[in-house]
Structures are given as structure tokens and as C-alpha cells.
mmCIF file of C-alpha atoms in Angstrom:
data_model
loop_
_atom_site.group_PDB
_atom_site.id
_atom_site.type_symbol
_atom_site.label_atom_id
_atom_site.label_comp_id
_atom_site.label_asym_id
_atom_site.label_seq_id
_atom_site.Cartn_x
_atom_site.Cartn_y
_atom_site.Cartn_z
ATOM 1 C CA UNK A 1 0.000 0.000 0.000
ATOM 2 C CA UNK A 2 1.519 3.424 -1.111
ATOM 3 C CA UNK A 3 1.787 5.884 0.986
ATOM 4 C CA UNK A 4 1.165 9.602 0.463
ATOM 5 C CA UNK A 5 2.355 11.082 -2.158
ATOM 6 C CA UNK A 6 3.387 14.672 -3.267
ATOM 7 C CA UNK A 7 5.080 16.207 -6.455
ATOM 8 C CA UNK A 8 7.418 17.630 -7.339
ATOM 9 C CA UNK A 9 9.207 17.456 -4.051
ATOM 10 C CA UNK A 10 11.515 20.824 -5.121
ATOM 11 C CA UNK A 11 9.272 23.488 -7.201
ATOM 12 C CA UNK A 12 11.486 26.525 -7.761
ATOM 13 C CA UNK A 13 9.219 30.051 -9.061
ATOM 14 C CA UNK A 14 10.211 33.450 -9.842
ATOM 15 C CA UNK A 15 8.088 36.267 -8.498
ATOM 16 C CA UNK A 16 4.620 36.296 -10.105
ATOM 17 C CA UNK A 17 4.923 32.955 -11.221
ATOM 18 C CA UNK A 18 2.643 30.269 -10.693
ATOM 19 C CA UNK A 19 2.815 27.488 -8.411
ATOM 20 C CA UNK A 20 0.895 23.714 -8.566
ATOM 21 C CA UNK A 21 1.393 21.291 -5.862
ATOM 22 C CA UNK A 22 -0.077 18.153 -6.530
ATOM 23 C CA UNK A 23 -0.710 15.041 -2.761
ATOM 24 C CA UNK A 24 -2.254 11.737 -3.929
ATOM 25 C CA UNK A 25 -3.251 9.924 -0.537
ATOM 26 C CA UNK A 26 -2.966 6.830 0.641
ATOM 27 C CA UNK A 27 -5.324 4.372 -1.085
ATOM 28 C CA UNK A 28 -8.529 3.816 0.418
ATOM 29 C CA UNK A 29 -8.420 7.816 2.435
ATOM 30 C CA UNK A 30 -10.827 10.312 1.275
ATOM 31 C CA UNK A 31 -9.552 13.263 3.130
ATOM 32 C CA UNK A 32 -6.430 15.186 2.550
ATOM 33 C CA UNK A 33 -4.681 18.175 4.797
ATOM 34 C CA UNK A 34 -2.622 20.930 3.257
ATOM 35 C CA UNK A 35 0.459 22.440 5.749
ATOM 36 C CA UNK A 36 2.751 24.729 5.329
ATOM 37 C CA UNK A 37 6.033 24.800 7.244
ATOM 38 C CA UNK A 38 9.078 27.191 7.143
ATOM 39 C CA UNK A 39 12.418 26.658 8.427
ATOM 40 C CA UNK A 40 12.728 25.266 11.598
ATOM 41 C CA UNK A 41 9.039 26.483 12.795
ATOM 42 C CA UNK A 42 6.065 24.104 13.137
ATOM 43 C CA UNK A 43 3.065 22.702 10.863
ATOM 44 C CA UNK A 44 0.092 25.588 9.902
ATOM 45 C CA UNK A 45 -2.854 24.202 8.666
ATOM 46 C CA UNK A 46 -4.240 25.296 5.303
ATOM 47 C CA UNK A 47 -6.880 23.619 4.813
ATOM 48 C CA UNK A 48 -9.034 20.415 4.958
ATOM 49 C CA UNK A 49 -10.666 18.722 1.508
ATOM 50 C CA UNK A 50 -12.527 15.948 0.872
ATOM 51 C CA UNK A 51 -13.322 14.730 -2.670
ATOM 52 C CA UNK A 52 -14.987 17.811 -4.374
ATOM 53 C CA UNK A 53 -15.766 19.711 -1.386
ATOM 54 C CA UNK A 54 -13.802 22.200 0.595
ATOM 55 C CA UNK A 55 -14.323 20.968 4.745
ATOM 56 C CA UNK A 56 -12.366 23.899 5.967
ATOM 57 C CA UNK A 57 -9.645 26.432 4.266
ATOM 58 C CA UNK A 58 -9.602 28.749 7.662
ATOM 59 C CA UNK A 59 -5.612 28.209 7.432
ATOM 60 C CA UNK A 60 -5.289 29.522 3.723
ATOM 61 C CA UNK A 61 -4.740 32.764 2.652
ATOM 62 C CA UNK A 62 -7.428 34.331 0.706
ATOM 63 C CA UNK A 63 -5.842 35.765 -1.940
ATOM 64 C CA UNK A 64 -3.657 33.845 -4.232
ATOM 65 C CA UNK A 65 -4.151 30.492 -2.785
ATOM 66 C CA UNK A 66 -6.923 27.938 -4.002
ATOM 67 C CA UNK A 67 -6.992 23.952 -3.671
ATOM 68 C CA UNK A 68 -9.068 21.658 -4.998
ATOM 69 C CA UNK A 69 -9.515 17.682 -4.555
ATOM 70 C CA UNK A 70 -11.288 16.342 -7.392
ATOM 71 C CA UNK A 71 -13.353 12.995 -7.670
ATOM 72 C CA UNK A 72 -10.391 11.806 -9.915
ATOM 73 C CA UNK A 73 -6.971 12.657 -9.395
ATOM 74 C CA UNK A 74 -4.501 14.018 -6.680
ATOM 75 C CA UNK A 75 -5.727 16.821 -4.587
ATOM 76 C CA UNK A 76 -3.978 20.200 -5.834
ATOM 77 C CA UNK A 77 -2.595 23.499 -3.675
ATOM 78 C CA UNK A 78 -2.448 26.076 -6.222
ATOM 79 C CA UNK A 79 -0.781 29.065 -5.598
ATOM 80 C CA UNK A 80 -0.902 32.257 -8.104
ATOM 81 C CA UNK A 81 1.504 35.239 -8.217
ATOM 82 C CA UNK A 82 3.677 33.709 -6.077
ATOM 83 C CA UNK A 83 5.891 35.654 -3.549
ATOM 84 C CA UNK A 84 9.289 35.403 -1.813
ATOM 85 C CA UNK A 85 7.263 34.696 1.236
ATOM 86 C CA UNK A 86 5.401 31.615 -0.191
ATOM 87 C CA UNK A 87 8.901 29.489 -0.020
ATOM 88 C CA UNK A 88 8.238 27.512 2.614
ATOM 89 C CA UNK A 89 7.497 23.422 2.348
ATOM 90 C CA UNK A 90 4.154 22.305 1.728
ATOM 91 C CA UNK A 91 3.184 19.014 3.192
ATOM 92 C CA UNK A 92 -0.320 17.153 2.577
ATOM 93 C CA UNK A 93 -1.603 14.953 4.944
ATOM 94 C CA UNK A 94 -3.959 12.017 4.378
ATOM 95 C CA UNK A 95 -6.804 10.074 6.763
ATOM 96 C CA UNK A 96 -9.969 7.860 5.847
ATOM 97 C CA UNK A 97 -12.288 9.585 8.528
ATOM 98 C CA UNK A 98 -14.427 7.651 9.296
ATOM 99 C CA UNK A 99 -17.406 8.564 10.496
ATOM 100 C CA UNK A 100 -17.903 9.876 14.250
ATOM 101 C CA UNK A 101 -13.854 8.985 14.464
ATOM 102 C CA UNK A 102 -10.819 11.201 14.615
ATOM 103 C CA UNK A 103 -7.970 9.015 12.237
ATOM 104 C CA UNK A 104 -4.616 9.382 12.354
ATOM 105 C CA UNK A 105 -3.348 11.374 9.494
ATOM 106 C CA UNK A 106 -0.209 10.277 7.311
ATOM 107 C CA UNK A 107 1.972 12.820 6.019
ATOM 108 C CA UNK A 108 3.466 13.078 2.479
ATOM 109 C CA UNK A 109 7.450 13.875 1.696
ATOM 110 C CA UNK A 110 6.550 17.676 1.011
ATOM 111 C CA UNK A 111 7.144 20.016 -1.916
ATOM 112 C CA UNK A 112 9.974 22.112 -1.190
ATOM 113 C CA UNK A 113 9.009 25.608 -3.067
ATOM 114 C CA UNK A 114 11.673 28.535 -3.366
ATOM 115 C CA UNK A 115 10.459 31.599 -4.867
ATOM 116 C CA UNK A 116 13.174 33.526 -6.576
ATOM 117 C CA UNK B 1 -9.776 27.541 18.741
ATOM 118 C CA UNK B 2 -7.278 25.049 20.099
ATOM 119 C CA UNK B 3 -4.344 26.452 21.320
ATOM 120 C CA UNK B 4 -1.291 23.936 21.612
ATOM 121 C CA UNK B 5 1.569 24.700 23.420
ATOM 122 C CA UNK B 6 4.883 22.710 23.577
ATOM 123 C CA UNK B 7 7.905 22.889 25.917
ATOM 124 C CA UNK B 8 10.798 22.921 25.856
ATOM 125 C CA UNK B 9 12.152 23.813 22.366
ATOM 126 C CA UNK B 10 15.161 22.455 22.416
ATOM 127 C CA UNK B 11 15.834 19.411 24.501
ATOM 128 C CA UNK B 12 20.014 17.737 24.892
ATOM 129 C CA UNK B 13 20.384 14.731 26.863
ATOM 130 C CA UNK B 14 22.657 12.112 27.141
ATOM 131 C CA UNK B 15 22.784 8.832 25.565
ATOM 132 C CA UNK B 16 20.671 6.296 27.509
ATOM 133 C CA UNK B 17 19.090 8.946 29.677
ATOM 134 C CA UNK B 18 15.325 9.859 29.088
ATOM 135 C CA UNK B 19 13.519 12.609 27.716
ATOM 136 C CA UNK B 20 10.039 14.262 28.405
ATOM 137 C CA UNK B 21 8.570 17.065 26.178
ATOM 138 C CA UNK B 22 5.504 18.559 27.641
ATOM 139 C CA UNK B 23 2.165 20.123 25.717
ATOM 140 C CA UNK B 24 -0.841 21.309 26.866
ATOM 141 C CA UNK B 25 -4.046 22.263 24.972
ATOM 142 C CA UNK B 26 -6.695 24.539 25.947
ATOM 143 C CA UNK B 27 -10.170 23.046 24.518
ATOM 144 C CA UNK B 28 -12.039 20.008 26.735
ATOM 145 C CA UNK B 29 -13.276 18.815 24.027
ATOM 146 C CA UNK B 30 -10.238 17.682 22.277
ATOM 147 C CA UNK B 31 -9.837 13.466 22.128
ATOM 148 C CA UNK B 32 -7.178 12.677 19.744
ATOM 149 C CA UNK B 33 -3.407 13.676 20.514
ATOM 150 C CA UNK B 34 -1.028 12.324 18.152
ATOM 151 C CA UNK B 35 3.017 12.626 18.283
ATOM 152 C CA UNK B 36 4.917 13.084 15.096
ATOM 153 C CA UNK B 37 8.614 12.619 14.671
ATOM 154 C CA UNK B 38 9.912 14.323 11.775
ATOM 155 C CA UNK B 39 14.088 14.277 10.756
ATOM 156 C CA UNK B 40 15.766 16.713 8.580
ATOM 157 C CA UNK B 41 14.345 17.345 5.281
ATOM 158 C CA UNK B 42 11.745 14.482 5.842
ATOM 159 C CA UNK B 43 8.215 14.157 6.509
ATOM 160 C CA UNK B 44 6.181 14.297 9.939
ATOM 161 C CA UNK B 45 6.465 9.937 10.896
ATOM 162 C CA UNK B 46 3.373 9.390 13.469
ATOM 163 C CA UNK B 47 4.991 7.576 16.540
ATOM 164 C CA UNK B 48 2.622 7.353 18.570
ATOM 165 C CA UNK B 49 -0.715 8.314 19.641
ATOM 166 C CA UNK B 50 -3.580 8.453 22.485
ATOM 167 C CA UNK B 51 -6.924 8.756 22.752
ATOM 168 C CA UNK B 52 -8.864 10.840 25.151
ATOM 169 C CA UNK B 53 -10.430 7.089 26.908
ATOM 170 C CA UNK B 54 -7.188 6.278 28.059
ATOM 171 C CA UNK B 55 -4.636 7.828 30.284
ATOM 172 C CA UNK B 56 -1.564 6.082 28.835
ATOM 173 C CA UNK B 57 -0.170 4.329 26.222
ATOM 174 C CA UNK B 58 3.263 2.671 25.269
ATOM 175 C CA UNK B 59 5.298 0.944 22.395
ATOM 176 C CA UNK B 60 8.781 0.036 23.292
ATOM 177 C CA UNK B 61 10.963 2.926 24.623
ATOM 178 C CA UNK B 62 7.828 5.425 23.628
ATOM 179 C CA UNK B 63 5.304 6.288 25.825
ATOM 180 C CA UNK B 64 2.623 8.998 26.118
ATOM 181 C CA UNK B 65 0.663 10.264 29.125
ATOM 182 C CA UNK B 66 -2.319 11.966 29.089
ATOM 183 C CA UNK B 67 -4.365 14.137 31.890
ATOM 184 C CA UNK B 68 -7.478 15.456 30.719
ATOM 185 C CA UNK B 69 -8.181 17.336 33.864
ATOM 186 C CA UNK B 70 -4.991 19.758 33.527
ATOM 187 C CA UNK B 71 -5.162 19.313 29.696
ATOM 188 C CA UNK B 72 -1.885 18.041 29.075
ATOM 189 C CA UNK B 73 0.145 15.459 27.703
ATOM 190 C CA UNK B 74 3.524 14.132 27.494
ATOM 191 C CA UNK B 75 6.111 12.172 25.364
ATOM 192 C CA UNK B 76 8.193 9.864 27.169
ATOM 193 C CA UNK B 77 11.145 7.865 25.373
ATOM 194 C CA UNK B 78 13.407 6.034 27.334
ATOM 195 C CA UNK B 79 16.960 4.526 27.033
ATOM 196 C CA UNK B 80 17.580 7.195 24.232
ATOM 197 C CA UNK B 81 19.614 6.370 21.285
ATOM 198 C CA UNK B 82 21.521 8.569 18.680
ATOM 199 C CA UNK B 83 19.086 8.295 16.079
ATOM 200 C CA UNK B 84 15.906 9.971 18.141
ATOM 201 C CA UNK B 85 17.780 12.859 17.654
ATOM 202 C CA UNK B 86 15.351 14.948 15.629
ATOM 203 C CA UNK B 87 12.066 17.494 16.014
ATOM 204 C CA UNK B 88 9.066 15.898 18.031
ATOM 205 C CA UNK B 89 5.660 17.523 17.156
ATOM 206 C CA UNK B 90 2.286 16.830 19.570
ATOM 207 C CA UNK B 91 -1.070 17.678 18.277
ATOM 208 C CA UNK B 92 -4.828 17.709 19.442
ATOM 209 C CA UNK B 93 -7.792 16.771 17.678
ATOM 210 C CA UNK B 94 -11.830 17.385 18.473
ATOM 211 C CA UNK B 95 -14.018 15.311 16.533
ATOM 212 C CA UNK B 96 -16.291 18.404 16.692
ATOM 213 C CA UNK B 97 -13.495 20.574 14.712
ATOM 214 C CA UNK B 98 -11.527 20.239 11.370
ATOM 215 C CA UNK B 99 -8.512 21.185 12.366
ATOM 216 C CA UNK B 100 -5.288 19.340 13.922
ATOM 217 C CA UNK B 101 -3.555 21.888 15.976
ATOM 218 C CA UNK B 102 0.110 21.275 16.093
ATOM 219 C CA UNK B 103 2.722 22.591 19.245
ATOM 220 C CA UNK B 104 5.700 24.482 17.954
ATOM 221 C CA UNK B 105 7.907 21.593 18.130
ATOM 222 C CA UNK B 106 11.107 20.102 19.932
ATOM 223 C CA UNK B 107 14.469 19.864 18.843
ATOM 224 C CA UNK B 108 15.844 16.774 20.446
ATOM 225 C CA UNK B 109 19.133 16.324 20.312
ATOM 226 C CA UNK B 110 20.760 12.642 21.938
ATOM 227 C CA UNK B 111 24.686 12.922 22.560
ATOM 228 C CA UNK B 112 26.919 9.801 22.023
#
């Protein structure tokens, strides 16, 4: 059973540029965390996705950020315009949540992004 | 919201001694507190975890405590070795929230 997956594991952007960060969970989880985490501080939720619906993006900025976790395909963190301050590592998370239960949630490798 | 709070953020000890890092959470109705080890350049590893039903729980040298009354929780790992040298993340979970709210982290660092 494969774990979590994330890719590219290094995105590097210039200023302005685009950025698309793609997690594929673990088979058989329906849920999917975004974090972000800079050097040497801890995990900030993003936001929480199930397929096609959006459970909770309180973390995410409002501007500039978007994700999405379709019925097909990985779940995507999509980040427009980016800025130096966006470089940071970007780790997805993934749990089958089952109902009235609180699962343990499996982390990806990250996507390290460096904004020139 | 949850607040999480870790301590301390940097931890040195010996090889073979033990090592305790501390958190503490603010909201009751939190029930799932998971511990996540995570190396250099690598992801979070889940290494252990308790539920709100029980008041410990423990896997080898690992072991977690948990007091719901003073809302805290601690990660115990004994007989320390070289290579649990790395940052230790708690967490807290309500099933009646989204979110898993993560403590700042410690740096653990086991001499030879």
C-alpha cells in the first residue's frame, strides 16, 4: 500500500509565477490536509478537503491560494503570483475519517518551493 | 480555537538517559493527541498516539501520558539512542473541529 504522495518534491518560481502542488493519498483515504512549514518552525494548517468539497480552508490565505480535490486525481494546492514569502514546504496529509472517528493522518514527503 | 503549546524547544540529553517534552491544549473537548517525529528534510512519521479514553499508552521505549483534567500530555522515550535525535511535534484533535492543531515543536538532540 503506497503511501502519500506529493510532487514535485523541489518546485522553484520566480516572483509572479505560478505554483501547482499536486498530494495523492494513501489508497482507500478520502480526506487530505494541506500544511505549510518554514524553516525550523512548526506545521500551519491550510486547509481540509474531501473529494470535491472544501471541509475547511480557515488556514489559507485568501488571496492567491486555491486547492481543490477532485473525484479523480490528486488533490492540488495552487498558488498564483507567487511571492518570496510563499517558499516555505508544503506538506499534505492524508486520513480515511471515518465517520464519528478522529484518524490518524499520514503525512506526504513535502514540496519544497523557493520563490526567486 | 485550540491552542497547543509545547515545551521545551530544544531538549540535549545524554545517551541512555530519558527525555520528556511537555504540551498542553486549551479546549475540553479535544480526544485525539497524536506525536509526530519528523528528521531533517523528511516528513512528519506518526509515533505514537492516544486517545482521550485512556490515560496512557506505550510501544517500546515510547510512551505517552495523558491528563485530561490539567489538559496536558507528554512524550516519554526512554533509554535514548543517537538516532531519536530529531524534532518531536504533539497535536490535538476534536471530533467536533476540522482542524489538527500542532505545538511548535522540539528539537531533540541525543549525545553519544
Amino acid at each position: 500500500n503506497a503511501g502519500v504522495m506529493q510532487n514535485p518534491r523541489h518546485l522553484v518560481r520566480r516572483r509572479g509565477q505560478e505554483a501547482r502542488l499536486r498530494c495523492s493519498p494513501m489508497k482507500g483515504h478520502s480526506h487530505v490536509y494541506w500544511y505549510r512549514q518554514l524553516p525550523e518552525e512548526g506545521l500551519k494548517f491550510m486547509v481540509y478537503l474531501q473529494k470535491e468539497n472544501i471541509i475547511d480552508e480557515s488556514g489559507m490565505p485568501k488571496e492567491r491560494f486555491s486547492a481543490e480535490f477532485p473525484k479523480e486525481g490528486p488533490s492540488i494546492l495552487r498558488i498564483q503570483q507567487v511571492v518570496r514569502g510563499d517558499s516555505a514546504a508544503y506538506f499534505c496529509a492524508s486520513s480515511p475519517n471515518l465517520a464519528g472517528v478522529t484518524d490518524t493522518q499520514y503525512f506526504g514527503p513535502g514540496t519544497r518551493l523557493t520563490v526567486l | 480555537g485550540e491552542n497547543v503549546e509545547q515545551h521545551p524547544s530544544t531538549l540535549s540529553v545524554q545517551e541512555g538517559d530519558s527525555a520528556v517534552i511537555k504540551c498542553t491544549y486549551s479546549d475540553s473537548a479535544s480526544n485525539y493527541f497524536p506525536w509526530y517525529k519528523q528528521e531533517l528534510g523528511k516528513r512528519p512519521q506518526l509515533i505514537i498516539d492516544i486517545r482521550s479514553n485512556v490515560g496512557e499508552k506505550k510501544d517500546q521505549r515510547i510512551a505517552v501520558t495523558l491528563n485530561k483534567t490539567a489538559k496536558h500530555f507528554s512524550l516519554h522515550i526512554t533509554e535514548t539512542q543517537p538516532e531519536d535525535s530529531a524534532v518531536y511535534f504533539c497535536a490535538a484533535h476534536s471530533n467536533t473541529g476540522n482542524q489538527f492543531y500542532f505545538g511548535t515543536g522540539t528539537s531533540l538532540t541525543v549525545i553519544p
